Amino acid sequence: MSPGDEQGYDYPETGHTRTRLPDPDPYGGAPRRPHRSSSRSLVTVVGVVVLLIAAIAFANRGGDSPADEASGKDTKPQTSSTAPSGTHPVETKTGTIPSGFARTAQGAESAAANYAVVLWSDGMVDTANRHSIIEAVADPSTVSRLQSVFDANYSADFLKNIGLKADGSAPKDATFVDRTLPAGTKTTSYSSEAATVEVWCNTLFGLAGESSNNPVTSGWSTVTFKLNWDGSDWKVLDTSQKTGPTPITGDNPVSSADEIGKAVKEFGGFTYAR
């Protein structure tokens, strides 16, 4: 049967509808009679439709009933929004590191995000520079301890394993990449004197170069900061790190080592503040 022979077919050119009459029996019999629905079937169908409409209406208003409001129940997940709040980023720096964060939960989150960027960056492989970074972000009571912890992390064996020289410099024609990109922050505890903030991060790490045995890879982790208000700014008391949450890797084609190295040199970082 062609489309033009179907019942109720609309012709695009005119918009008219052609009604197809029952076909006569090709052998001369009477025209075929359409099936007739019984009244009982009709009642059943109507009843089902009414029940479906009632169920949909009940479901749509179920979450807004006075009883639900009175009970205080909320089925939506609690979130810590990191959307822009209109608060201007900090305008002061200690060296190249943002400082002077607000004495608020939002200020603590901004401090933690910025501290994650500098504490897990390519600047940490040089001993003198690493100590300067830690002195800038750490609480005075914990500077020595944090320096010892990070010195152990960036040991001579570690630098050798990732393809760097003993002084932390990269081989000729290679670029060391260590860049942390905060994806979100969450305050787990807060007072005007102390805060604990988690920073969900994507990190680029490796050695971009044609002969590199440690190509640049992307990883996900959550860094937890315990912060102290020192009278003028949020400072780091302690840090810890765990893997994930990790999304599924996309199907983007992998860039060459030269392209990665060039991008790291040309694209600067950000000051993270809400």
C-alpha atoms as an extended CHARMM CRD file, in Angstrom:
* protein
*
       274  EXT
         1         1  MET       CA              0.0000000000        0.0000000000        0.0000000000  PROA      1               0.0000000000
         2         2  SER       CA              1.3860000000        3.4040000000       -0.9690000000  PROA      2               0.0000000000
         3         3  PRO       CA              1.2250000000        6.3620000000        1.4300000000  PROA      3               0.0000000000
         4         4  GLY       CA             -1.5350000000        7.8920000000       -0.6420000000  PROA      4               0.0000000000
         5         5  ASP       CA             -3.7870000000        4.9180000000        0.0390000000  PROA      5               0.0000000000
         6         6  GLU       CA             -3.6790000000        5.2150000000        3.8500000000  PROA      6               0.0000000000
         7         7  GLN       CA             -6.6810000000        6.6340000000        5.6600000000  PROA      7               0.0000000000
         8         8  GLY       CA             -6.3460000000       10.2760000000        6.6680000000  PROA      8               0.0000000000
         9         9  TYR       CA             -3.3020000000       10.9820000000        4.5240000000  PROA      9               0.0000000000
        10        10  ASP       CA             -2.6020000000       14.7320000000        4.2660000000  PROA      10              0.0000000000
        11        11  TYR       CA             -1.2840000000       15.9940000000        0.9670000000  PROA      11              0.0000000000
        12        12  PRO       CA              1.5130000000       18.4650000000        1.5870000000  PROA      12              0.0000000000
        13        13  GLU       CA              0.5270000000       20.6270000000       -1.3730000000  PROA      13              0.0000000000
        14        14  THR       CA             -3.0600000000       21.3380000000       -0.3900000000  PROA      14              0.0000000000
        15        15  GLY       CA             -3.6070000000       20.2000000000        3.1660000000  PROA      15              0.0000000000
        16        16  HSD       CA             -6.7380000000       18.3110000000        2.0660000000  PROA      16              0.0000000000
        17        17  THR       CA             -7.5140000000       14.9160000000        3.5280000000  PROA      17              0.0000000000
        18        18  ARG       CA             -8.6430000000       11.9900000000        1.4150000000  PROA      18              0.0000000000
        19        19  THR       CA            -10.9000000000        9.4640000000        3.0880000000  PROA      19              0.0000000000
        20        20  ARG       CA            -10.5130000000        5.9260000000        1.8760000000  PROA      20              0.0000000000
        21        21  LEU       CA            -13.7660000000        3.9900000000        1.5010000000  PROA      21              0.0000000000
        22        22  PRO       CA            -13.8050000000        0.2910000000        2.3580000000  PROA      22              0.0000000000
        23        23  ASP       CA            -12.3020000000       -1.7860000000       -0.4060000000  PROA      23              0.0000000000
        24        24  PRO       CA            -14.7190000000       -4.1200000000       -2.1970000000  PROA      24              0.0000000000
        25        25  ASP       CA            -13.8770000000       -7.7840000000       -2.0070000000  PROA      25              0.0000000000
        26        26  PRO       CA            -11.7750000000       -8.5620000000       -5.0910000000  PROA      26              0.0000000000
        27        27  TYR       CA            -13.8760000000      -11.6840000000       -5.5710000000  PROA      27              0.0000000000
        28        28  GLY       CA            -17.2200000000       -9.8670000000       -5.6330000000  PROA      28              0.0000000000
        29        29  GLY       CA            -18.1860000000      -10.2590000000       -1.9890000000  PROA      29              0.0000000000
        30        30  ALA       CA            -19.5760000000       -7.5830000000        0.2990000000  PROA      30              0.0000000000
        31        31  PRO       CA            -17.2650000000       -4.8370000000        1.5570000000  PROA      31              0.0000000000
        32        32  ARG       CA            -15.2950000000       -5.8110000000        4.6360000000  PROA      32              0.0000000000
        33        33  ARG       CA            -16.8580000000       -4.5610000000        7.8200000000  PROA      33              0.0000000000
        34        34  PRO       CA            -14.6680000000       -2.8140000000       10.4010000000  PROA      34              0.0000000000
        35        35  HSD       CA            -14.4640000000       -4.5060000000       13.8100000000  PROA      35              0.0000000000
        36        36  ARG       CA            -16.8790000000       -3.1140000000       16.3890000000  PROA      36              0.0000000000
        37        37  SER       CA            -15.7150000000       -2.5190000000       19.9710000000  PROA      37              0.0000000000
        38        38  SER       CA            -18.0570000000       -3.6370000000       22.6530000000  PROA      38              0.0000000000
        39        39  SER       CA            -19.3930000000       -1.2020000000       25.2470000000  PROA      39              0.0000000000
        40        40  ARG       CA            -17.6190000000       -3.2140000000       27.9570000000  PROA      40              0.0000000000
        41        41  SER       CA            -14.2370000000       -2.6220000000       26.2870000000  PROA      41              0.0000000000
        42        42  LEU       CA            -14.9780000000        1.0830000000       25.9940000000  PROA      42              0.0000000000
        43        43  VAL       CA            -15.7840000000        1.3490000000       29.7020000000  PROA      43              0.0000000000
        44        44  THR       CA            -12.5420000000       -0.4750000000       30.5690000000  PROA      44              0.0000000000
        45        45  VAL       CA            -10.4350000000        1.8750000000       28.4370000000  PROA      45              0.0000000000
        46        46  VAL       CA            -12.0780000000        4.9740000000       29.9370000000  PROA      46              0.0000000000
        47        47  GLY       CA            -11.5090000000        3.6420000000       33.4430000000  PROA      47              0.0000000000
        48        48  VAL       CA             -7.7980000000        3.0340000000       32.7900000000  PROA      48              0.0000000000
        49        49  VAL       CA             -7.3530000000        6.5430000000       31.3710000000  PROA      49              0.0000000000
        50        50  VAL       CA             -9.0440000000        8.1130000000       34.4060000000  PROA      50              0.0000000000
        51        51  LEU       CA             -6.8080000000        6.1590000000       36.7820000000  PROA      51              0.0000000000
        52        52  LEU       CA             -3.6730000000        7.2000000000       34.8830000000  PROA      52              0.0000000000
        53        53  ILE       CA             -4.6750000000       10.8790000000       34.9630000000  PROA      53              0.0000000000
        54        54  ALA       CA             -5.3280000000       10.6930000000       38.7000000000  PROA      54              0.0000000000
        55        55  ALA       CA             -1.9830000000        8.9850000000       39.3430000000  PROA      55              0.0000000000
        56        56  ILE       CA             -0.0490000000       11.5860000000       37.3400000000  PROA      56              0.0000000000
        57        57  ALA       CA             -1.7940000000       14.4570000000       39.1260000000  PROA      57              0.0000000000
        58        58  PHE       CA             -1.0340000000       12.9300000000       42.5390000000  PROA      58              0.0000000000
        59        59  ALA       CA              2.6340000000       12.3850000000       41.6680000000  PROA      59              0.0000000000
        60        60  ASN       CA              3.0680000000       15.9520000000       40.4160000000  PROA      60              0.0000000000
        61        61  ARG       CA              1.7660000000       17.5190000000       43.5990000000  PROA      61              0.0000000000
        62        62  GLY       CA              3.1580000000       14.9560000000       46.0320000000  PROA      62              0.0000000000
        63        63  GLY       CA              6.3720000000       16.8700000000       46.7900000000  PROA      63              0.0000000000
        64        64  ASP       CA              4.5160000000       20.1220000000       47.4800000000  PROA      64              0.0000000000
        65        65  SER       CA              1.9320000000       18.9020000000       49.9380000000  PROA      65              0.0000000000
        66        66  PRO       CA              1.5590000000       20.7380000000       53.2760000000  PROA      66              0.0000000000
        67        67  ALA       CA              2.4460000000       17.5210000000       55.1000000000  PROA      67              0.0000000000
        68        68  ASP       CA              5.8010000000       17.3320000000       53.3330000000  PROA      68              0.0000000000
        69        69  GLU       CA              6.5380000000       20.9780000000       54.0610000000  PROA      69              0.0000000000
        70        70  ALA       CA              5.6590000000       20.5460000000       57.7130000000  PROA      70              0.0000000000
        71        71  SER       CA              7.8850000000       17.5280000000       58.0890000000  PROA      71              0.0000000000
        72        72  GLY       CA             10.8830000000       19.4390000000       56.7570000000  PROA      72              0.0000000000
        73        73  LYS       CA             11.8930000000       16.5300000000       54.5280000000  PROA      73              0.0000000000
        74        74  ASP       CA             13.9390000000       17.3730000000       51.4610000000  PROA      74              0.0000000000
        75        75  THR       CA             14.6800000000       14.6930000000       48.9130000000  PROA      75              0.0000000000
        76        76  LYS       CA             17.0260000000       16.9120000000       46.8930000000  PROA      76              0.0000000000
        77        77  PRO       CA             20.7670000000       16.4010000000       47.4930000000  PROA      77              0.0000000000
        78        78  GLN       CA             22.4590000000       19.0470000000       49.5860000000  PROA      78              0.0000000000
        79        79  THR       CA             25.0860000000       20.8840000000       47.5380000000  PROA      79              0.0000000000
        80        80  SER       CA             27.7860000000       23.4330000000       48.1580000000  PROA      80              0.0000000000
        81        81  SER       CA             27.4690000000       25.7580000000       45.2200000000  PROA      81              0.0000000000
        82        82  THR       CA             30.6260000000       27.1480000000       43.6880000000  PROA      82              0.0000000000
        83        83  ALA       CA             28.7570000000       29.3860000000       41.2850000000  PROA      83              0.0000000000
        84        84  PRO       CA             29.8980000000       33.0380000000       41.0920000000  PROA      84              0.0000000000
        85        85  SER       CA             28.4740000000       34.9950000000       44.0270000000  PROA      85              0.0000000000
        86        86  GLY       CA             29.3930000000       38.4800000000       42.9050000000  PROA      86              0.0000000000
        87        87  THR       CA             32.1460000000       38.7990000000       45.5020000000  PROA      87              0.0000000000
        88        88  HSD       CA             35.2970000000       40.1950000000       43.9000000000  PROA      88              0.0000000000
        89        89  PRO       CA             38.4490000000       38.0510000000       43.9270000000  PROA      89              0.0000000000
        90        90  VAL       CA             41.2610000000       39.0690000000       46.2420000000  PROA      90              0.0000000000
        91        91  GLU       CA             43.3940000000       41.9250000000       44.9890000000  PROA      91              0.0000000000
        92        92  THR       CA             46.5410000000       41.3130000000       47.0490000000  PROA      92              0.0000000000
        93        93  LYS       CA             49.3140000000       38.7620000000       46.6610000000  PROA      93              0.0000000000
        94        94  THR       CA             52.2100000000       37.3710000000       48.6370000000  PROA      94              0.0000000000
        95        95  GLY       CA             54.7440000000       37.0950000000       45.8580000000  PROA      95              0.0000000000
        96        96  THR       CA             52.6870000000       35.5100000000       43.0960000000  PROA      96              0.0000000000
        97        97  ILE       CA             50.2220000000       33.8050000000       45.4720000000  PROA      97              0.0000000000
        98        98  PRO       CA             46.7700000000       35.3450000000       46.1290000000  PROA      98              0.0000000000
        99        99  SER       CA             46.2300000000       36.4210000000       49.7370000000  PROA      99              0.0000000000
       100       100  GLY       CA             43.8860000000       38.4700000000       51.9070000000  PROA      100             0.0000000000
       101       101  PHE       CA             40.8590000000       36.1720000000       51.7030000000  PROA      101             0.0000000000
       102       102  ALA       CA             37.6220000000       37.1030000000       53.4470000000  PROA      102             0.0000000000
       103       103  ARG       CA             36.8700000000       35.7900000000       56.9220000000  PROA      103             0.0000000000
       104       104  THR       CA             33.8750000000       33.8320000000       55.6670000000  PROA      104             0.0000000000
       105       105  ALA       CA             33.1770000000       30.2780000000       54.5510000000  PROA      105             0.0000000000
       106       106  GLN       CA             33.3800000000       31.4910000000       50.9660000000  PROA      106             0.0000000000
       107       107  GLY       CA             36.7240000000       33.1350000000       51.6850000000  PROA      107             0.0000000000
       108       108  ALA       CA             38.0180000000       29.8710000000       53.1470000000  PROA      108             0.0000000000
       109       109  GLU       CA             36.9190000000       27.9810000000       50.0280000000  PROA      109             0.0000000000
       110       110  SER       CA             38.6530000000       30.5000000000       47.7760000000  PROA      110             0.0000000000
       111       111  ALA       CA             41.8230000000       30.2580000000       49.8520000000  PROA      111             0.0000000000
       112       112  ALA       CA             41.7910000000       26.4530000000       49.6890000000  PROA      112             0.0000000000
       113       113  ALA       CA             41.3020000000       26.4510000000       45.9070000000  PROA      113             0.0000000000
       114       114  ASN       CA             44.2060000000       28.8470000000       45.3800000000  PROA      114             0.0000000000
       115       115  TYR       CA             46.4410000000       26.9760000000       47.8070000000  PROA      115             0.0000000000
       116       116  ALA       CA             45.7360000000       23.6990000000       45.9570000000  PROA      116             0.0000000000
       117       117  VAL       CA             46.9130000000       25.3740000000       42.7450000000  PROA      117             0.0000000000
       118       118  VAL       CA             50.2780000000       26.4720000000       44.1720000000  PROA      118             0.0000000000
       119       119  LEU       CA             51.0070000000       23.4790000000       46.4180000000  PROA      119             0.0000000000
       120       120  TRP       CA             50.5380000000       21.0810000000       43.4870000000  PROA      120             0.0000000000
       121       121  SER       CA             52.3110000000       23.0400000000       40.7780000000  PROA      121             0.0000000000
       122       122  ASP       CA             55.5510000000       22.9120000000       38.8000000000  PROA      122             0.0000000000
       123       123  GLY       CA             57.0010000000       25.4990000000       41.1860000000  PROA      123             0.0000000000
       124       124  MET       CA             57.2610000000       22.8790000000       43.9250000000  PROA      124             0.0000000000
       125       125  VAL       CA             60.1130000000       20.9160000000       42.3190000000  PROA      125             0.0000000000
       126       126  ASP       CA             62.6820000000       23.5970000000       43.1350000000  PROA      126             0.0000000000
       127       127  THR       CA             63.6370000000       23.4890000000       46.8280000000  PROA      127             0.0000000000
       128       128  ALA       CA             63.9830000000       27.2350000000       47.4220000000  PROA      128             0.0000000000
       129       129  ASN       CA             60.8040000000       28.0340000000       45.5440000000  PROA      129             0.0000000000
       130       130  ARG       CA             58.9510000000       25.2330000000       47.3650000000  PROA      130             0.0000000000
       131       131  HSD       CA             59.9330000000       26.6410000000       50.7490000000  PROA      131             0.0000000000
       132       132  SER       CA             58.7980000000       30.1270000000       49.7030000000  PROA      132             0.0000000000
       133       133  ILE       CA             55.3960000000       28.7770000000       48.6320000000  PROA      133             0.0000000000
       134       134  ILE       CA             54.8950000000       26.9130000000       51.9030000000  PROA      134             0.0000000000
       135       135  GLU       CA             55.9320000000       29.9380000000       53.9620000000  PROA      135             0.0000000000
       136       136  ALA       CA             53.3610000000       32.0260000000       52.1140000000  PROA      136             0.0000000000
       137       137  VAL       CA             50.3840000000       29.6990000000       52.6030000000  PROA      137             0.0000000000
       138       138  ALA       CA             51.1030000000       27.7990000000       55.8370000000  PROA      138             0.0000000000
       139       139  ASP       CA             50.2030000000       28.8220000000       59.3580000000  PROA      139             0.0000000000
       140       140  PRO       CA             53.3640000000       29.8560000000       61.2520000000  PROA      140             0.0000000000
       141       141  SER       CA             52.8510000000       26.9720000000       63.6780000000  PROA      141             0.0000000000
       142       142  THR       CA             53.1510000000       24.3570000000       60.9370000000  PROA      142             0.0000000000
       143       143  VAL       CA             55.6000000000       25.8090000000       58.3780000000  PROA      143             0.0000000000
       144       144  SER       CA             58.5360000000       23.5870000000       59.3880000000  PROA      144             0.0000000000
       145       145  ARG       CA             56.4390000000       20.4020000000       59.4680000000  PROA      145             0.0000000000
       146       146  LEU       CA             54.8480000000       21.0520000000       56.0570000000  PROA      146             0.0000000000
       147       147  GLN       CA             58.2220000000       21.8550000000       54.5240000000  PROA      147             0.0000000000
       148       148  SER       CA             59.5640000000       18.5260000000       55.7730000000  PROA      148             0.0000000000
       149       149  VAL       CA             56.5670000000       16.6620000000       54.3780000000  PROA      149             0.0000000000
       150       150  PHE       CA             56.8200000000       18.2470000000       50.9380000000  PROA      150             0.0000000000
       151       151  ASP       CA             60.6260000000       17.9220000000       50.8720000000  PROA      151             0.0000000000
       152       152  ALA       CA             60.1760000000       14.1910000000       51.3600000000  PROA      152             0.0000000000
       153       153  ASN       CA             57.5860000000       14.0870000000       48.5780000000  PROA      153             0.0000000000
       154       154  TYR       CA             59.9560000000       15.8180000000       46.1550000000  PROA      154             0.0000000000
       155       155  SER       CA             62.9710000000       13.6630000000       46.9400000000  PROA      155             0.0000000000
       156       156  ALA       CA             65.8760000000       13.1780000000       44.5350000000  PROA      156             0.0000000000
       157       157  ASP       CA             64.5770000000        9.7130000000       43.6460000000  PROA      157             0.0000000000
       158       158  PHE       CA             61.1280000000       11.1140000000       42.8680000000  PROA      158             0.0000000000
       159       159  LEU       CA             62.5590000000       13.8210000000       40.5960000000  PROA      159             0.0000000000
       160       160  LYS       CA             64.6550000000       11.2120000000       38.7830000000  PROA      160             0.0000000000
       161       161  ASN       CA             61.6800000000        8.9000000000       38.3210000000  PROA      161             0.0000000000
       162       162  ILE       CA             59.5950000000       11.5940000000       36.6560000000  PROA      162             0.0000000000
       163       163  GLY       CA             62.4560000000       12.5370000000       34.3230000000  PROA      163             0.0000000000
       164       164  LEU       CA             63.7550000000       15.7220000000       35.9860000000  PROA      164             0.0000000000
       165       165  LYS       CA             67.3050000000       16.6660000000       36.9440000000  PROA      165             0.0000000000
       166       166  ALA       CA             68.4340000000       16.7920000000       40.5760000000  PROA      166             0.0000000000
       167       167  ASP       CA             67.7340000000       20.5420000000       40.7420000000  PROA      167             0.0000000000
       168       168  GLY       CA             64.1830000000       20.0580000000       39.4530000000  PROA      168             0.0000000000
       169       169  SER       CA             64.8460000000       21.3480000000       35.9420000000  PROA      169             0.0000000000
       170       170  ALA       CA             63.5720000000       19.5750000000       32.8480000000  PROA      170             0.0000000000
       171       171  PRO       CA             65.8520000000       18.0080000000       30.2170000000  PROA      171             0.0000000000
       172       172  LYS       CA             66.5910000000       19.8720000000       27.0180000000  PROA      172             0.0000000000
       173       173  ASP       CA             63.6450000000       20.0340000000       24.5980000000  PROA      173             0.0000000000
       174       174  ALA       CA             61.1850000000       18.9530000000       27.2940000000  PROA      174             0.0000000000
       175       175  THR       CA             58.6460000000       20.8010000000       29.4420000000  PROA      175             0.0000000000
       176       176  PHE       CA             57.6650000000       19.7060000000       32.9250000000  PROA      176             0.0000000000
       177       177  VAL       CA             53.9090000000       20.0120000000       33.4860000000  PROA      177             0.0000000000
       178       178  ASP       CA             52.2650000000       20.0790000000       36.9070000000  PROA      178             0.0000000000
       179       179  ARG       CA             49.0920000000       22.1280000000       36.9660000000  PROA      179             0.0000000000
       180       180  THR       CA             46.0990000000       21.8100000000       39.2800000000  PROA      180             0.0000000000
       181       181  LEU       CA             42.6340000000       22.8990000000       38.1150000000  PROA      181             0.0000000000
       182       182  PRO       CA             40.0070000000       23.1530000000       40.8750000000  PROA      182             0.0000000000
       183       183  ALA       CA             36.5930000000       21.9200000000       39.7430000000  PROA      183             0.0000000000
       184       184  GLY       CA             34.7280000000       22.7100000000       42.9700000000  PROA      184             0.0000000000
       185       185  THR       CA             34.9940000000       23.2800000000       46.6990000000  PROA      185             0.0000000000
       186       186  LYS       CA             33.0590000000       22.0770000000       49.7380000000  PROA      186             0.0000000000
       187       187  THR       CA             33.1990000000       23.3130000000       53.3220000000  PROA      187             0.0000000000
       188       188  THR       CA             32.8010000000       20.4370000000       55.7850000000  PROA      188             0.0000000000
       189       189  SER       CA             33.2680000000       22.5280000000       58.9400000000  PROA      189             0.0000000000
       190       190  TYR       CA             33.5210000000       26.2520000000       59.5960000000  PROA      190             0.0000000000
       191       191  SER       CA             33.9310000000       28.7920000000       62.3620000000  PROA      191             0.0000000000
       192       192  SER       CA             35.4030000000       32.2690000000       62.3340000000  PROA      192             0.0000000000
       193       193  GLU       CA             38.6990000000       30.7950000000       63.5830000000  PROA      193             0.0000000000
       194       194  ALA       CA             39.0150000000       27.5090000000       61.6460000000  PROA      194             0.0000000000
       195       195  ALA       CA             37.6720000000       25.7510000000       58.5630000000  PROA      195             0.0000000000
       196       196  THR       CA             37.9660000000       22.4210000000       56.7900000000  PROA      196             0.0000000000
       197       197  VAL       CA             37.5570000000       22.6400000000       53.0200000000  PROA      197             0.0000000000
       198       198  GLU       CA             37.6840000000       19.9670000000       50.3290000000  PROA      198             0.0000000000
       199       199  VAL       CA             38.8230000000       20.8840000000       46.8120000000  PROA      199             0.0000000000
       200       200  TRP       CA             37.9420000000       18.6000000000       43.9080000000  PROA      200             0.0000000000
       201       201  CYS       CA             40.7520000000       18.9140000000       41.3640000000  PROA      201             0.0000000000
       202       202  ASN       CA             41.8570000000       17.8730000000       37.9180000000  PROA      202             0.0000000000
       203       203  THR       CA             45.6410000000       17.6990000000       37.6220000000  PROA      203             0.0000000000
       204       204  LEU       CA             47.9190000000       17.6820000000       34.5790000000  PROA      204             0.0000000000
       205       205  PHE       CA             51.2180000000       15.9880000000       35.3530000000  PROA      205             0.0000000000
       206       206  GLY       CA             54.1700000000       14.6860000000       33.3610000000  PROA      206             0.0000000000
       207       207  LEU       CA             57.0160000000       15.5740000000       31.0480000000  PROA      207             0.0000000000
       208       208  ALA       CA             56.1360000000       16.8520000000       27.6000000000  PROA      208             0.0000000000
       209       209  GLY       CA             58.8510000000       15.8410000000       25.1640000000  PROA      209             0.0000000000
       210       210  GLU       CA             59.4040000000       13.4760000000       22.2840000000  PROA      210             0.0000000000
       211       211  SER       CA             61.7770000000       11.2800000000       24.3200000000  PROA      211             0.0000000000
       212       212  SER       CA             59.7920000000       11.4570000000       27.5840000000  PROA      212             0.0000000000
       213       213  ASN       CA             59.0080000000        8.2310000000       29.3970000000  PROA      213             0.0000000000
       214       214  ASN       CA             56.4320000000       10.0580000000       31.5390000000  PROA      214             0.0000000000
       215       215  PRO       CA             54.0100000000       11.7680000000       29.1350000000  PROA      215             0.0000000000
       216       216  VAL       CA             51.5570000000       14.3190000000       30.4950000000  PROA      216             0.0000000000
       217       217  THR       CA             48.4650000000       12.6410000000       31.9160000000  PROA      217             0.0000000000
       218       218  SER       CA             45.2870000000       13.9220000000       33.5210000000  PROA      218             0.0000000000
       219       219  GLY       CA             44.1020000000       12.7480000000       36.9380000000  PROA      219             0.0000000000
       220       220  TRP       CA             41.4070000000       13.5650000000       39.4930000000  PROA      220             0.0000000000
       221       221  SER       CA             41.7340000000       13.9520000000       43.2410000000  PROA      221             0.0000000000
       222       222  THR       CA             40.1950000000       15.6340000000       46.2840000000  PROA      222             0.0000000000
       223       223  VAL       CA             42.4840000000       17.6790000000       48.5210000000  PROA      223             0.0000000000
       224       224  THR       CA             41.3650000000       18.4440000000       52.0810000000  PROA      224             0.0000000000
       225       225  PHE       CA             42.6630000000       21.5650000000       53.8070000000  PROA      225             0.0000000000
       226       226  LYS       CA             42.5030000000       22.3610000000       57.4920000000  PROA      226             0.0000000000
       227       227  LEU       CA             42.7250000000       26.1460000000       57.6720000000  PROA      227             0.0000000000
       228       228  ASN       CA             43.3600000000       28.5500000000       60.5330000000  PROA      228             0.0000000000
       229       229  TRP       CA             42.5100000000       32.2690000000       60.6940000000  PROA      229             0.0000000000
       230       230  ASP       CA             45.7860000000       33.9610000000       61.6960000000  PROA      230             0.0000000000
       231       231  GLY       CA             44.2640000000       37.3850000000       62.2780000000  PROA      231             0.0000000000
       232       232  SER       CA             44.4390000000       38.5980000000       58.6970000000  PROA      232             0.0000000000
       233       233  ASP       CA             44.1100000000       35.6050000000       56.3760000000  PROA      233             0.0000000000
       234       234  TRP       CA             43.3600000000       31.8830000000       56.0990000000  PROA      234             0.0000000000
       235       235  LYS       CA             46.4880000000       29.7460000000       56.4810000000  PROA      235             0.0000000000
       236       236  VAL       CA             47.1170000000       26.0240000000       56.0380000000  PROA      236             0.0000000000
       237       237  LEU       CA             47.4210000000       23.8380000000       59.1140000000  PROA      237             0.0000000000
       238       238  ASP       CA             47.3600000000       20.4820000000       57.3420000000  PROA      238             0.0000000000
       239       239  THR       CA             46.5670000000       18.8240000000       54.0170000000  PROA      239             0.0000000000
       240       240  SER       CA             45.5330000000       15.3780000000       52.8420000000  PROA      240             0.0000000000
       241       241  GLN       CA             44.6950000000       13.9450000000       49.4570000000  PROA      241             0.0000000000
       242       242  LYS       CA             42.6680000000       11.0990000000       48.0030000000  PROA      242             0.0000000000
       243       243  THR       CA             41.9260000000        9.8990000000       44.4860000000  PROA      243             0.0000000000
       244       244  GLY       CA             38.7090000000       10.8600000000       42.6800000000  PROA      244             0.0000000000
       245       245  PRO       CA             35.8630000000       11.3150000000       42.0440000000  PROA      245             0.0000000000
       246       246  THR       CA             36.9890000000       10.4490000000       38.5250000000  PROA      246             0.0000000000
       247       247  PRO       CA             34.7300000000       10.9040000000       35.4670000000  PROA      247             0.0000000000
       248       248  ILE       CA             34.9070000000        8.7560000000       32.3480000000  PROA      248             0.0000000000
       249       249  THR       CA             37.6160000000        9.9330000000       29.9660000000  PROA      249             0.0000000000
       250       250  GLY       CA             36.2740000000       11.5500000000       26.8040000000  PROA      250             0.0000000000
       251       251  ASP       CA             37.1140000000       10.5170000000       23.2660000000  PROA      251             0.0000000000
       252       252  ASN       CA             39.1660000000       13.6100000000       22.3940000000  PROA      252             0.0000000000
       253       253  PRO       CA             42.2140000000       12.8230000000       20.2710000000  PROA      253             0.0000000000
       254       254  VAL       CA             45.4950000000       12.9730000000       22.2020000000  PROA      254             0.0000000000
       255       255  SER       CA             47.6470000000       16.0320000000       21.4370000000  PROA      255             0.0000000000
       256       256  SER       CA             51.3360000000       15.8460000000       20.6480000000  PROA      256             0.0000000000
       257       257  ALA       CA             54.0080000000       16.5500000000       23.2580000000  PROA      257             0.0000000000
       258       258  ASP       CA             54.9290000000       19.8080000000       21.4970000000  PROA      258             0.0000000000
       259       259  GLU       CA             51.3170000000       20.9920000000       21.5580000000  PROA      259             0.0000000000
       260       260  ILE       CA             50.9730000000       20.2430000000       25.2750000000  PROA      260             0.0000000000
       261       261  GLY       CA             54.2460000000       21.9610000000       26.1310000000  PROA      261             0.0000000000
       262       262  LYS       CA             53.3040000000       25.0210000000       24.0950000000  PROA      262             0.0000000000
       263       263  ALA       CA             49.8660000000       25.2470000000       25.7040000000  PROA      263             0.0000000000
       264       264  VAL       CA             51.2990000000       25.1240000000       29.2320000000  PROA      264             0.0000000000
       265       265  LYS       CA             53.6720000000       27.9820000000       28.4150000000  PROA      265             0.0000000000
       266       266  GLU       CA             51.0740000000       30.1310000000       26.6510000000  PROA      266             0.0000000000
       267       267  PHE       CA             47.9900000000       29.6390000000       28.8390000000  PROA      267             0.0000000000
       268       268  GLY       CA             48.2550000000       31.2240000000       32.2770000000  PROA      268             0.0000000000
       269       269  GLY       CA             46.4400000000       30.1690000000       35.4320000000  PROA      269             0.0000000000
       270       270  PHE       CA             43.6480000000       31.8510000000       37.4100000000  PROA      270             0.0000000000
       271       271  THR       CA             42.9590000000       33.3190000000       40.8020000000  PROA      271             0.0000000000
       272       272  TYR       CA             40.1460000000       31.1810000000       42.1680000000  PROA      272             0.0000000000
       273       273  ALA       CA             37.4700000000       33.1040000000       44.0400000000  PROA      273             0.0000000000
       274       274  ARG       CA             33.6940000000       33.0260000000       44.0310000000  PROA      274             0.0000000000
